[in-house]
């Protein structure tokens, strides 16, 4: 790790390795994310940003102060706003203009959160999908660094996440050069890169002319490429995905950049918030249960069947999908096989989620074709998702690619056995049980045949009652908490700081 971009020597960090063995290393992390649960989120990134910082603060062997920074979206409820403190405001540069930046803070469940306020950019419905998203998140990235003039916190590392914060390491390396401030960039999904035309260079990004090459890629602007090149360390959310990113099948055009930066790449599997996802205390489900009391799972199945409008039957296996309905999640494999699976087997199928219109319509059609076997819940509701995890028997996740995936871990936690494709984080968290001691069913090739066989394996095992119950109890015992995974982040931070 001698240089961080085209031979430019990487600046030396403050030496801070403790001299005495018992002394703890103390450092500050500012975790920048476009979404953070429970304030505002659309998926896995929000959940990670809402749980990893807490876990980092609980690590005993170091003294890590991890704080979180995000945009103050309109959708953030008064429940949180009423307790926020206004810390100050400033005008910050965005290309040729200056924009207002207000900074609020909130202490919530032991973590300090900062919110960047600008009504023009963030007082809108939803989080993303606007014509000026490049400008909105370039503004946010710049505000992350500019807010350091207002907040009373000096980060040793800014940890940026996904393309929306990609300009943080780029600005640090090209404009700010703040001393003793390192950067980590985590790729949660390489499919979304912040890919724009060259016009944004002058109109939005405002990089010095001799530095624009950092974000240029194949005649366009690619923010994620800039972040990978500029950060001291890059991570992604599972070891297998870190490997897959070198392959054009998975990289959406960035494999070359990943390979060139391989020396600073890490793959760290996500954890889940085991307090939020806890069948023994979950307030959303009708009956609480655990591996000591697995019988409590059954009333949840009955309730789910009722809610989905399916016949209430204990003996029929319920298969479920909770997902965004997009090609990357392997929806096509379900489309190709589900009619056949339902026709040929005594089984029920429940889908919860929204996404591409043609998938939504297809699932509605499936429910019409098989009124006693299939239900399509085309919406997303957090409480309902807990009911589906708890009430179903088999969880289906045939992703074409899956950086980490949290649902398969949540499913295990609720004793719902996953059927997954062997890719990315699915491969790192689920082991096949047909050959021995596993927690789910795997298939390798992205084909409907391979998927069909894995589903059939699961259905066959379901009817072997004693064996199935053993599998359910094994899954209920799985520990996908952040406790061990947060230590991998700790190690990465300390490798950077003591380099
Ligand atoms: C993205 C990925 C998902 C991952 C999540 C959190 O949503 O698609 O696989 O679990 O980020 O890192």
Tab-separated table of C-alpha atoms and ligand atoms in Angstrom:
chain	number	residue	atom	x	y	z
A	1	UNK	CA	0.000	0.000	0.000
A	2	UNK	CA	2.643	2.547	-1.040
A	3	UNK	CA	0.565	4.889	-3.147
A	4	UNK	CA	-3.083	5.630	-3.413
A	5	UNK	CA	-3.489	7.100	-6.862
A	6	UNK	CA	-1.242	6.927	-9.883
A	7	UNK	CA	1.896	6.839	-7.811
A	8	UNK	CA	1.075	9.782	-5.544
A	9	UNK	CA	2.537	8.910	-2.146
A	10	UNK	CA	-0.098	8.303	0.482
A	11	UNK	CA	0.168	10.689	3.389
A	12	UNK	CA	1.439	9.312	6.620
A	13	UNK	CA	-1.112	8.877	9.353
A	14	UNK	CA	-0.607	10.074	12.892
A	15	UNK	CA	1.163	7.210	14.649
A	16	UNK	CA	-1.345	6.091	17.192
A	17	UNK	CA	-0.671	2.469	17.947
A	18	UNK	CA	-0.744	2.255	21.735
A	19	UNK	CA	2.644	1.596	23.247
A	20	UNK	CA	1.468	-0.210	26.359
A	21	UNK	CA	-0.208	-3.523	25.648
A	22	UNK	CA	-3.226	-2.768	27.793
A	23	UNK	CA	-3.798	0.716	26.443
A	24	UNK	CA	-6.732	0.928	24.051
A	25	UNK	CA	-6.566	2.560	20.685
A	26	UNK	CA	-8.894	5.564	20.535
A	27	UNK	CA	-10.159	6.976	17.263
A	28	UNK	CA	-13.108	8.680	15.632
A	29	UNK	CA	-15.090	7.471	12.646
A	30	UNK	CA	-17.601	9.592	10.765
A	31	UNK	CA	-19.914	7.203	8.951
A	32	UNK	CA	-21.504	8.947	5.949
A	33	UNK	CA	-24.541	7.330	4.380
A	34	UNK	CA	-27.415	8.476	2.154
A	35	UNK	CA	-29.792	6.363	4.251
A	36	UNK	CA	-29.841	5.339	7.886
A	37	UNK	CA	-32.472	3.263	9.613
A	38	UNK	CA	-34.766	4.145	11.387
A	39	UNK	CA	-34.674	7.745	10.096
A	40	UNK	CA	-34.923	7.113	6.345
A	41	UNK	CA	-34.103	4.083	4.236
A	42	UNK	CA	-34.950	2.019	1.204
A	43	UNK	CA	-33.031	-1.196	1.855
A	44	UNK	CA	-29.949	-2.956	3.132
A	45	UNK	CA	-27.656	0.059	3.221
A	46	UNK	CA	-30.026	1.855	5.608
A	47	UNK	CA	-30.087	-1.163	7.898
A	48	UNK	CA	-26.304	-1.456	7.922
A	49	UNK	CA	-25.849	2.264	8.612
A	50	UNK	CA	-28.398	1.949	11.405
A	51	UNK	CA	-26.676	-0.944	13.143
A	52	UNK	CA	-22.921	-1.101	12.403
A	53	UNK	CA	-22.001	2.184	14.196
A	54	UNK	CA	-23.709	0.967	17.372
A	55	UNK	CA	-21.776	-2.298	17.142
A	56	UNK	CA	-18.472	-0.454	16.619
A	57	UNK	CA	-19.087	1.572	19.745
A	58	UNK	CA	-19.675	-1.613	21.749
A	59	UNK	CA	-16.307	-3.156	20.857
A	60	UNK	CA	-14.372	-3.486	24.080
A	61	UNK	CA	-10.821	-3.841	22.769
A	62	UNK	CA	-10.736	-0.330	21.242
A	63	UNK	CA	-12.324	2.971	22.060
A	64	UNK	CA	-14.111	3.863	18.823
A	65	UNK	CA	-16.337	6.900	18.678
A	66	UNK	CA	-18.427	6.303	15.569
A	67	UNK	CA	-20.909	9.000	14.563
A	68	UNK	CA	-23.204	9.022	11.586
A	69	UNK	CA	-24.055	11.745	9.055
A	70	UNK	CA	-26.960	11.779	6.578
A	71	UNK	CA	-29.252	14.193	4.707
A	72	UNK	CA	-32.221	15.690	6.552
A	73	UNK	CA	-34.893	14.310	4.219
A	74	UNK	CA	-38.439	15.563	4.390
A	75	UNK	CA	-39.635	12.078	5.362
A	76	UNK	CA	-37.710	12.084	8.658
A	77	UNK	CA	-40.498	12.215	11.182
A	78	UNK	CA	-41.163	14.766	13.918
A	79	UNK	CA	-40.655	12.014	16.422
A	80	UNK	CA	-36.922	12.455	15.724
A	81	UNK	CA	-36.893	16.098	14.620
A	82	UNK	CA	-38.269	17.348	17.918
A	83	UNK	CA	-35.162	16.145	19.764
A	84	UNK	CA	-32.611	17.454	17.271
A	85	UNK	CA	-30.252	20.307	18.166
A	86	UNK	CA	-29.341	22.951	15.643
A	87	UNK	CA	-25.545	23.224	15.604
A	88	UNK	CA	-25.021	25.954	13.028
A	89	UNK	CA	-25.045	26.839	9.363
A	90	UNK	CA	-22.713	27.872	6.552
A	91	UNK	CA	-22.638	28.495	2.830
A	92	UNK	CA	-20.782	25.806	0.956
A	93	UNK	CA	-19.422	25.790	-2.600
A	94	UNK	CA	-21.058	23.629	-5.262
A	95	UNK	CA	-19.281	24.201	-8.576
A	96	UNK	CA	-19.879	27.892	-9.381
A	97	UNK	CA	-22.482	28.613	-6.694
A	98	UNK	CA	-22.883	28.544	-2.950
A	99	UNK	CA	-25.595	26.627	-1.145
A	100	UNK	CA	-26.947	26.778	2.388
A	101	UNK	CA	-25.955	24.015	4.802
A	102	UNK	CA	-27.626	23.626	8.185
A	103	UNK	CA	-26.345	21.013	10.615
A	104	UNK	CA	-28.486	19.314	13.243
A	105	UNK	CA	-27.543	16.614	15.712
A	106	UNK	CA	-29.444	13.938	17.580
A	107	UNK	CA	-28.423	11.454	20.248
A	108	UNK	CA	-30.337	8.270	19.595
A	109	UNK	CA	-29.825	4.965	21.376
A	110	UNK	CA	-26.240	5.778	22.284
A	111	UNK	CA	-25.090	7.050	18.867
A	112	UNK	CA	-24.660	10.665	17.696
A	113	UNK	CA	-26.259	11.426	14.335
A	114	UNK	CA	-25.704	14.544	12.248
A	115	UNK	CA	-28.234	15.721	9.682
A	116	UNK	CA	-27.454	18.014	6.751
A	117	UNK	CA	-30.284	20.437	6.125
A	118	UNK	CA	-30.991	22.008	2.758
A	119	UNK	CA	-34.666	22.191	1.854
A	120	UNK	CA	-34.073	22.729	-1.843
A	121	UNK	CA	-32.217	19.420	-2.124
A	122	UNK	CA	-33.918	17.276	0.498
A	123	UNK	CA	-37.445	18.589	1.046
A	124	UNK	CA	-38.808	16.217	-1.560
A	125	UNK	CA	-40.737	12.945	-1.586
A	126	UNK	CA	-38.597	9.829	-1.280
A	127	UNK	CA	-34.834	9.659	-1.250
A	128	UNK	CA	-33.676	9.240	-4.836
A	129	UNK	CA	-34.812	9.384	-8.415
A	130	UNK	CA	-34.560	13.130	-9.209
A	131	UNK	CA	-33.048	14.701	-12.311
A	132	UNK	CA	-30.454	16.429	-10.139
A	133	UNK	CA	-29.425	13.476	-7.928
A	134	UNK	CA	-25.817	14.006	-8.985
A	135	UNK	CA	-25.965	17.557	-7.629
A	136	UNK	CA	-27.928	16.591	-4.503
A	137	UNK	CA	-25.408	13.967	-3.444
A	138	UNK	CA	-22.355	15.898	-4.552
A	139	UNK	CA	-23.694	18.634	-2.295
A	140	UNK	CA	-24.185	16.118	0.527
A	141	UNK	CA	-20.655	14.725	0.078
A	142	UNK	CA	-19.175	18.180	0.210
A	143	UNK	CA	-21.328	19.031	3.230
A	144	UNK	CA	-19.957	15.974	5.053
A	145	UNK	CA	-16.483	17.523	4.963
A	146	UNK	CA	-17.639	21.138	5.383
A	147	UNK	CA	-19.738	20.233	8.426
A	148	UNK	CA	-16.504	19.479	10.279
A	149	UNK	CA	-16.153	23.245	10.720
A	150	UNK	CA	-19.383	23.214	12.698
A	151	UNK	CA	-19.539	19.937	14.559
A	152	UNK	CA	-17.322	19.334	17.506
A	153	UNK	CA	-15.826	16.095	16.214
A	154	UNK	CA	-12.584	15.385	14.408
A	155	UNK	CA	-12.767	12.124	12.477
A	156	UNK	CA	-9.622	10.096	11.892
A	157	UNK	CA	-11.516	8.282	9.163
A	158	UNK	CA	-14.543	9.220	7.118
A	159	UNK	CA	-16.301	6.043	6.073
A	160	UNK	CA	-18.375	6.722	2.938
A	161	UNK	CA	-20.980	4.350	1.538
A	162	UNK	CA	-22.146	3.791	-2.041
A	163	UNK	CA	-22.121	6.219	-4.969
A	164	UNK	CA	-24.110	8.921	-3.173
A	165	UNK	CA	-21.144	9.598	-0.869
A	166	UNK	CA	-18.457	8.747	-3.422
A	167	UNK	CA	-17.399	12.377	-3.718
A	168	UNK	CA	-16.270	12.454	-0.059
A	169	UNK	CA	-12.943	10.663	-0.719
A	170	UNK	CA	-12.632	12.431	-4.081
A	171	UNK	CA	-13.017	15.902	-2.507
A	172	UNK	CA	-10.656	14.997	0.313
A	173	UNK	CA	-7.976	13.920	-2.158
A	174	UNK	CA	-8.376	16.673	-4.716
A	175	UNK	CA	-9.502	19.760	-2.784
A	176	UNK	CA	-9.315	19.491	0.999
A	177	UNK	CA	-6.256	17.360	1.795
A	178	UNK	CA	-7.191	17.512	5.470
A	179	UNK	CA	-4.297	16.240	7.498
A	180	UNK	CA	-4.719	12.992	9.375
A	181	UNK	CA	-8.084	12.275	7.850
A	182	UNK	CA	-8.264	8.972	6.015
A	183	UNK	CA	-11.105	7.629	3.919
A	184	UNK	CA	-12.843	4.278	3.529
A	185	UNK	CA	-15.373	3.625	0.807
A	186	UNK	CA	-17.791	0.711	1.021
A	187	UNK	CA	-19.512	-0.669	-2.057
A	188	UNK	CA	-22.936	-2.014	-1.084
A	189	UNK	CA	-23.961	-2.514	-4.674
A	190	UNK	CA	-21.776	-1.850	-7.683
A	191	UNK	CA	-24.781	-1.701	-9.996
A	192	UNK	CA	-25.406	1.926	-9.017
A	193	UNK	CA	-22.267	3.940	-9.719
A	194	UNK	CA	-23.304	7.559	-10.133
A	195	UNK	CA	-22.763	7.557	-13.865
A	196	UNK	CA	-23.177	10.935	-15.606
A	197	UNK	CA	-22.218	12.919	-18.675
A	198	UNK	CA	-19.114	15.099	-18.772
A	199	UNK	CA	-21.216	18.250	-18.312
A	200	UNK	CA	-21.415	17.604	-14.546
A	201	UNK	CA	-17.675	18.198	-14.233
A	202	UNK	CA	-18.089	21.958	-14.543
A	203	UNK	CA	-21.700	22.376	-13.570
A	204	UNK	CA	-21.783	20.233	-10.457
A	205	UNK	CA	-18.553	18.663	-9.236
A	206	UNK	CA	-16.288	21.697	-9.484
A	207	UNK	CA	-13.027	19.742	-9.305
A	208	UNK	CA	-9.786	21.513	-10.227
A	209	UNK	CA	-9.168	21.043	-13.958
A	210	UNK	CA	-6.079	18.920	-13.480
A	211	UNK	CA	-7.998	16.559	-11.186
A	212	UNK	CA	-11.020	15.734	-13.297
A	213	UNK	CA	-9.336	12.536	-14.506
A	214	UNK	CA	-10.083	11.033	-11.074
A	215	UNK	CA	-13.796	10.724	-11.891
A	216	UNK	CA	-13.536	10.325	-15.663
A	217	UNK	CA	-14.097	6.861	-17.057
A	218	UNK	CA	-14.592	5.852	-20.661
A	219	UNK	CA	-15.633	9.332	-21.713
A	220	UNK	CA	-18.126	9.793	-18.889
A	221	UNK	CA	-18.127	10.736	-15.245
A	222	UNK	CA	-18.275	7.833	-12.819
A	223	UNK	CA	-18.395	8.821	-9.158
A	224	UNK	CA	-17.865	5.331	-7.786
A	225	UNK	CA	-14.752	4.921	-9.890
A	226	UNK	CA	-13.433	8.153	-8.370
A	227	UNK	CA	-14.119	6.888	-4.852
A	228	UNK	CA	-12.380	3.559	-5.446
A	229	UNK	CA	-9.307	5.342	-6.770
A	230	UNK	CA	-9.245	7.985	-4.036
A	231	UNK	CA	-9.989	6.088	-0.821
A	232	UNK	CA	-7.311	4.707	1.452
A	233	UNK	CA	-9.249	1.478	1.677
A	234	UNK	CA	-12.238	0.077	-0.194
A	235	UNK	CA	-14.497	-2.572	1.196
A	236	UNK	CA	-17.513	-4.448	0.050
A	237	UNK	CA	-20.097	-6.348	2.000
A	238	UNK	CA	-18.937	-9.963	1.649
A	239	UNK	CA	-15.674	-11.764	0.851
A	240	UNK	CA	-17.210	-13.567	-2.136
A	241	UNK	CA	-18.541	-10.352	-3.663
A	242	UNK	CA	-15.094	-8.756	-3.239
A	243	UNK	CA	-13.797	-11.555	-5.422
A	244	UNK	CA	-16.677	-11.449	-7.887
A	245	UNK	CA	-16.164	-7.732	-8.508
A	246	UNK	CA	-13.021	-8.578	-10.473
A	247	UNK	CA	-15.243	-10.419	-12.956
A	248	UNK	CA	-17.092	-8.501	-15.698
A	249	UNK	CA	-20.249	-10.577	-15.025
A	250	UNK	CA	-20.634	-8.803	-11.682
A	251	UNK	CA	-18.773	-5.519	-12.004
A	252	UNK	CA	-20.992	-3.419	-14.295
A	253	UNK	CA	-17.881	-2.239	-16.101
A	254	UNK	CA	-15.663	-1.502	-13.096
A	255	UNK	CA	-13.688	-4.788	-12.916
A	256	UNK	CA	-10.631	-3.117	-14.369
A	257	UNK	CA	-10.696	-0.422	-11.668
A	258	UNK	CA	-11.295	-3.021	-8.959
A	259	UNK	CA	-8.395	-5.149	-10.154
A	260	UNK	CA	-6.108	-2.149	-10.254
A	261	UNK	CA	-7.035	-1.344	-6.638
A	262	UNK	CA	-7.084	-4.909	-5.401
A	263	UNK	CA	-4.348	-4.185	-2.844
A	264	UNK	CA	-6.749	-2.018	-0.849
A	265	UNK	CA	-9.920	-4.124	-1.227
A	266	UNK	CA	-11.569	-6.025	1.639
A	267	UNK	CA	-14.727	-8.102	1.833
A	268	UNK	CA	-16.543	-7.979	5.161
A	269	UNK	CA	-19.834	-9.782	5.585
A	270	UNK	CA	-22.638	-7.669	7.057
A	271	UNK	CA	-24.407	-8.544	10.268
A	272	UNK	CA	-28.030	-7.978	11.205
A	273	UNK	CA	-29.463	-6.095	14.140
A	274	UNK	CA	-30.409	-9.052	16.314
A	275	UNK	CA	-32.422	-6.828	18.651
A	276	UNK	CA	-34.662	-5.641	15.823
A	277	UNK	CA	-34.881	-9.119	14.315
A	278	UNK	CA	-35.594	-11.226	17.345
A	279	UNK	CA	-38.437	-13.762	17.221
A	280	UNK	CA	-38.477	-13.971	21.016
A	281	UNK	CA	-39.338	-10.276	21.460
A	282	UNK	CA	-40.588	-9.102	18.033
A	283	UNK	CA	-43.674	-6.904	18.596
A	284	UNK	CA	-44.884	-7.353	15.005
A	285	UNK	CA	-45.588	-11.083	15.260
A	286	UNK	CA	-48.523	-12.793	17.009
A	287	UNK	CA	-46.516	-15.370	18.882
A	288	UNK	CA	-42.937	-15.055	20.098
A	289	UNK	CA	-40.574	-18.004	19.903
A	290	UNK	CA	-36.933	-19.066	20.046
A	291	UNK	CA	-34.885	-22.238	19.710
A	292	UNK	CA	-35.958	-23.134	23.247
A	293	UNK	CA	-39.611	-22.720	22.271
A	294	UNK	CA	-39.783	-23.383	18.529
A	295	UNK	CA	-43.463	-24.370	18.818
A	296	UNK	CA	-44.279	-20.645	18.997
A	297	UNK	CA	-43.561	-20.367	15.254
A	298	UNK	CA	-46.762	-22.156	14.208
A	299	UNK	CA	-49.349	-19.502	15.238
A	300	UNK	CA	-47.422	-17.067	13.031
A	301	UNK	CA	-47.938	-19.361	10.055
A	302	UNK	CA	-51.682	-19.486	10.688
A	303	UNK	CA	-51.822	-15.703	10.990
A	304	UNK	CA	-49.795	-15.202	7.808
A	305	UNK	CA	-51.994	-17.576	5.812
A	306	UNK	CA	-55.055	-15.623	6.998
A	307	UNK	CA	-53.476	-12.262	6.203
A	308	UNK	CA	-52.503	-13.463	2.725
A	309	UNK	CA	-55.966	-14.893	2.070
A	310	UNK	CA	-54.685	-18.468	1.684
A	311	UNK	CA	-56.224	-21.619	3.180
A	312	UNK	CA	-55.102	-22.037	6.791
A	313	UNK	CA	-53.281	-25.354	6.838
A	314	UNK	CA	-50.492	-26.430	9.104
A	315	UNK	CA	-49.277	-29.275	6.896
A	316	UNK	CA	-48.601	-27.314	3.720
A	317	UNK	CA	-45.174	-25.694	3.289
A	318	UNK	CA	-45.277	-21.905	2.858
A	319	UNK	CA	-42.576	-20.472	0.601
A	320	UNK	CA	-41.943	-16.728	0.718
A	321	UNK	CA	-40.113	-13.961	-1.084
A	322	UNK	CA	-39.481	-10.532	0.448
A	323	UNK	CA	-37.633	-8.513	-2.128
A	324	UNK	CA	-37.321	-5.576	-4.447
A	325	UNK	CA	-38.670	-6.895	-7.722
A	326	UNK	CA	-35.687	-6.308	-10.010
A	327	UNK	CA	-33.664	-8.584	-12.307
A	328	UNK	CA	-30.620	-8.697	-9.990
A	329	UNK	CA	-32.748	-10.434	-7.355
A	330	UNK	CA	-33.305	-13.375	-9.703
A	331	UNK	CA	-36.987	-12.681	-10.318
A	332	UNK	CA	-36.786	-14.240	-13.780
A	333	UNK	CA	-36.032	-17.658	-12.315
A	334	UNK	CA	-39.211	-17.427	-10.257
A	335	UNK	CA	-41.206	-16.349	-13.314
A	336	UNK	CA	-39.953	-19.324	-15.298
A	337	UNK	CA	-40.651	-21.977	-12.678
A	338	UNK	CA	-43.308	-20.954	-10.155
A	339	UNK	CA	-46.406	-21.987	-12.152
A	340	UNK	CA	-44.913	-25.459	-12.562
A	341	UNK	CA	-43.937	-25.717	-8.891
A	342	UNK	CA	-47.429	-24.696	-7.763
A	343	UNK	CA	-49.164	-27.002	-10.270
A	344	UNK	CA	-47.112	-30.022	-9.284
A	345	UNK	CA	-46.967	-29.656	-5.499
A	346	UNK	CA	-49.079	-29.084	-2.437
A	347	UNK	CA	-47.407	-25.820	-1.465
A	348	UNK	CA	-48.185	-22.146	-0.846
A	349	UNK	CA	-46.270	-19.111	-2.080
A	350	UNK	CA	-46.323	-15.550	-0.727
A	351	UNK	CA	-44.576	-12.566	-2.240
A	352	UNK	CA	-44.063	-9.250	-0.439
A	353	UNK	CA	-42.430	-6.369	-2.292
A	354	UNK	CA	-42.564	-3.819	-5.067
A	355	UNK	CA	-40.398	-3.064	-8.071
A	356	UNK	CA	-40.459	-3.271	-11.848
A	357	UNK	CA	-44.015	-3.076	-13.171
A	358	UNK	CA	-43.845	-6.208	-15.287
A	359	UNK	CA	-42.794	-8.300	-12.288
A	360	UNK	CA	-45.531	-6.788	-10.134
A	361	UNK	CA	-48.107	-7.687	-12.792
A	362	UNK	CA	-46.735	-11.161	-13.243
A	363	UNK	CA	-47.036	-11.893	-9.519
A	364	UNK	CA	-50.598	-10.518	-9.483
A	365	UNK	CA	-51.340	-12.900	-12.368
A	366	UNK	CA	-49.761	-15.822	-10.504
A	367	UNK	CA	-52.068	-15.174	-7.550
A	368	UNK	CA	-55.072	-15.099	-9.918
A	369	UNK	CA	-54.041	-18.324	-11.603
A	370	UNK	CA	-53.505	-20.113	-8.263
A	371	UNK	CA	-55.937	-18.453	-5.817
A	372	UNK	CA	-55.504	-21.186	-3.195
A	373	UNK	CA	-51.769	-21.397	-3.484
A	374	UNK	CA	-50.275	-17.982	-4.212
A	375	UNK	CA	-50.609	-14.489	-2.773
A	376	UNK	CA	-49.031	-11.321	-4.154
A	377	UNK	CA	-48.623	-8.550	-1.599
A	378	UNK	CA	-47.431	-5.770	-3.864
A	379	UNK	CA	-46.362	-3.220	-1.267
A	380	UNK	CA	-43.707	-2.941	1.358
A	381	UNK	CA	-44.453	-2.713	5.026
A	382	UNK	CA	-41.885	-3.341	7.721
A	383	UNK	CA	-44.308	-5.011	10.153
A	384	UNK	CA	-45.638	-7.253	7.403
A	385	UNK	CA	-42.102	-8.296	6.463
A	386	UNK	CA	-41.547	-9.519	10.028
A	387	UNK	CA	-44.816	-11.494	9.794
A	388	UNK	CA	-43.644	-13.119	6.555
A	389	UNK	CA	-40.226	-14.035	7.976
A	390	UNK	CA	-41.875	-15.565	11.040
A	391	UNK	CA	-44.844	-17.241	9.364
A	392	UNK	CA	-43.278	-18.955	6.380
A	393	UNK	CA	-41.260	-22.183	6.213
A	394	UNK	CA	-38.991	-21.633	3.217
A	395	UNK	CA	-37.411	-18.355	2.136
A	396	UNK	CA	-36.528	-17.944	-1.535
A	397	UNK	CA	-33.680	-15.727	-2.714
A	398	UNK	CA	-32.404	-16.736	-6.167
A	399	UNK	CA	-30.303	-13.584	-6.743
A	400	UNK	CA	-28.311	-13.212	-9.911
A	401	UNK	CA	-25.857	-11.216	-7.820
A	402	UNK	CA	-26.028	-10.397	-4.124
A	403	UNK	CA	-23.360	-8.201	-2.531
A	404	UNK	CA	-24.383	-9.431	0.907
A	405	UNK	CA	-28.099	-9.821	1.383
A	406	UNK	CA	-29.625	-9.501	4.809
A	407	UNK	CA	-32.919	-11.320	4.207
A	408	UNK	CA	-31.362	-14.792	4.190
A	409	UNK	CA	-29.830	-14.078	7.618
A	410	UNK	CA	-33.096	-12.678	8.937
A	411	UNK	CA	-34.923	-15.746	7.586
A	412	UNK	CA	-32.539	-18.065	9.489
A	413	UNK	CA	-33.036	-16.022	12.635
A	414	UNK	CA	-36.788	-16.705	12.306
A	415	UNK	CA	-36.293	-20.421	11.606
A	416	UNK	CA	-37.325	-20.038	7.972
A	417	UNK	CA	-35.010	-22.107	5.827
A	418	UNK	CA	-33.448	-20.223	2.896
A	419	UNK	CA	-33.120	-21.450	-0.694
A	420	UNK	CA	-30.466	-19.235	-2.281
A	421	UNK	CA	-28.154	-18.983	-5.242
A	422	UNK	CA	-24.511	-19.488	-4.434
A	423	UNK	CA	-23.274	-15.942	-5.003
A	424	UNK	CA	-21.787	-13.053	-2.989
A	425	UNK	CA	-22.967	-12.854	0.596
A	426	UNK	CA	-25.456	-15.683	0.052
A	427	UNK	CA	-22.555	-18.017	-0.517
A	428	UNK	CA	-20.781	-16.672	2.580
A	429	UNK	CA	-23.749	-17.048	4.920
A	430	UNK	CA	-25.697	-20.113	3.748
A	431	UNK	CA	-24.292	-23.634	3.615
A	432	UNK	CA	-26.072	-26.442	1.811
A	433	UNK	CA	-27.719	-28.935	4.135
A	434	UNK	CA	-28.353	-31.713	1.626
A	435	UNK	CA	-24.841	-33.043	2.169
A	436	UNK	CA	-24.623	-32.538	5.889
A	437	UNK	CA	-24.563	-29.780	8.409
A	438	UNK	CA	-25.926	-26.750	6.576
A	439	UNK	CA	-28.540	-24.085	7.166
A	440	UNK	CA	-30.273	-23.921	3.769
A	441	UNK	CA	-30.390	-25.048	0.155
A	442	UNK	CA	-28.019	-23.741	-2.508
A	443	UNK	CA	-27.843	-23.832	-6.271
A	444	UNK	CA	-24.979	-22.606	-8.453
A	445	UNK	CA	-25.961	-22.002	-12.066
A	446	UNK	CA	-28.297	-19.138	-12.753
A	447	UNK	CA	-30.783	-21.377	-14.559
A	448	UNK	CA	-34.391	-22.274	-13.879
A	449	UNK	CA	-33.432	-25.959	-13.759
A	450	UNK	CA	-30.902	-25.450	-10.976
A	451	UNK	CA	-33.324	-23.236	-9.060
A	452	UNK	CA	-36.183	-25.727	-9.500
A	453	UNK	CA	-34.084	-28.559	-8.109
A	454	UNK	CA	-33.081	-26.577	-5.054
A	455	UNK	CA	-36.735	-25.736	-4.334
A	456	UNK	CA	-37.694	-29.389	-4.775
A	457	UNK	CA	-34.931	-30.438	-2.368
A	458	UNK	CA	-36.355	-28.067	0.216
A	459	UNK	CA	-39.934	-29.281	-0.320
A	460	UNK	CA	-38.858	-32.929	-0.017
A	461	UNK	CA	-36.981	-32.230	3.177
A	462	UNK	CA	-40.017	-30.383	4.555
A	463	UNK	CA	-42.028	-33.607	4.435
A	464	UNK	CA	-39.367	-35.443	6.448
A	465	UNK	CA	-40.773	-33.909	9.647
A	466	UNK	CA	-38.085	-34.807	12.178
A	467	UNK	CA	-35.261	-33.752	9.911
A	468	UNK	CA	-36.991	-30.537	8.992
A	469	UNK	CA	-37.536	-29.580	12.616
A	470	UNK	CA	-33.833	-30.178	13.284
A	471	UNK	CA	-32.976	-27.835	10.433
A	472	UNK	CA	-35.369	-25.146	11.695
A	473	UNK	CA	-33.873	-25.346	15.179
A	474	UNK	CA	-30.357	-25.246	13.756
A	475	UNK	CA	-31.243	-22.055	11.862
A	476	UNK	CA	-32.854	-20.504	14.935
A	477	UNK	CA	-29.487	-20.865	16.665
A	478	UNK	CA	-27.469	-19.167	13.918
A	479	UNK	CA	-25.738	-16.011	15.027
A	480	UNK	CA	-25.530	-13.350	12.335
A	481	UNK	CA	-25.102	-10.489	14.781
A	482	UNK	CA	-22.659	-7.637	14.193
A	483	UNK	CA	-20.532	-8.673	17.169
A	484	UNK	CA	-17.881	-10.499	15.139
A	485	UNK	CA	-18.294	-8.599	11.868
A	486	UNK	CA	-17.792	-5.181	13.489
A	487	UNK	CA	-14.345	-6.421	14.578
A	488	UNK	CA	-13.408	-6.867	10.933
A	489	UNK	CA	-14.143	-3.170	10.402
A	490	UNK	CA	-12.138	-2.378	13.524
A	491	UNK	CA	-9.220	-4.271	12.027
A	492	UNK	CA	-9.524	-2.430	8.726
A	493	UNK	CA	-9.612	0.981	10.456
A	494	UNK	CA	-6.622	0.111	12.604
A	495	UNK	CA	-4.657	-1.167	9.631
A	496	UNK	CA	-5.177	2.220	7.995
A	497	UNK	CA	-4.372	4.257	11.075
A	498	UNK	CA	-1.234	2.352	11.995
A	499	UNK	CA	0.100	2.030	8.483
B	1	LIG	C1	-27.263	-3.541	-0.981
B	1	LIG	C2	-27.001	-4.942	-1.524
B	1	LIG	C3	-27.300	-6.016	-0.486
B	1	LIG	C4	-26.596	-5.675	0.826
B	1	LIG	C5	-26.962	-4.262	1.274
B	1	LIG	C6	-26.266	-3.829	2.548
B	1	LIG	O1	-28.635	-3.334	-0.819
B	1	LIG	O2	-27.754	-5.181	-2.697
B	1	LIG	O3	-26.847	-7.273	-0.937
B	1	LIG	O4	-26.966	-6.587	1.820
B	1	LIG	O5	-26.624	-3.338	0.266
B	1	LIG	O6	-24.870	-3.855	2.443
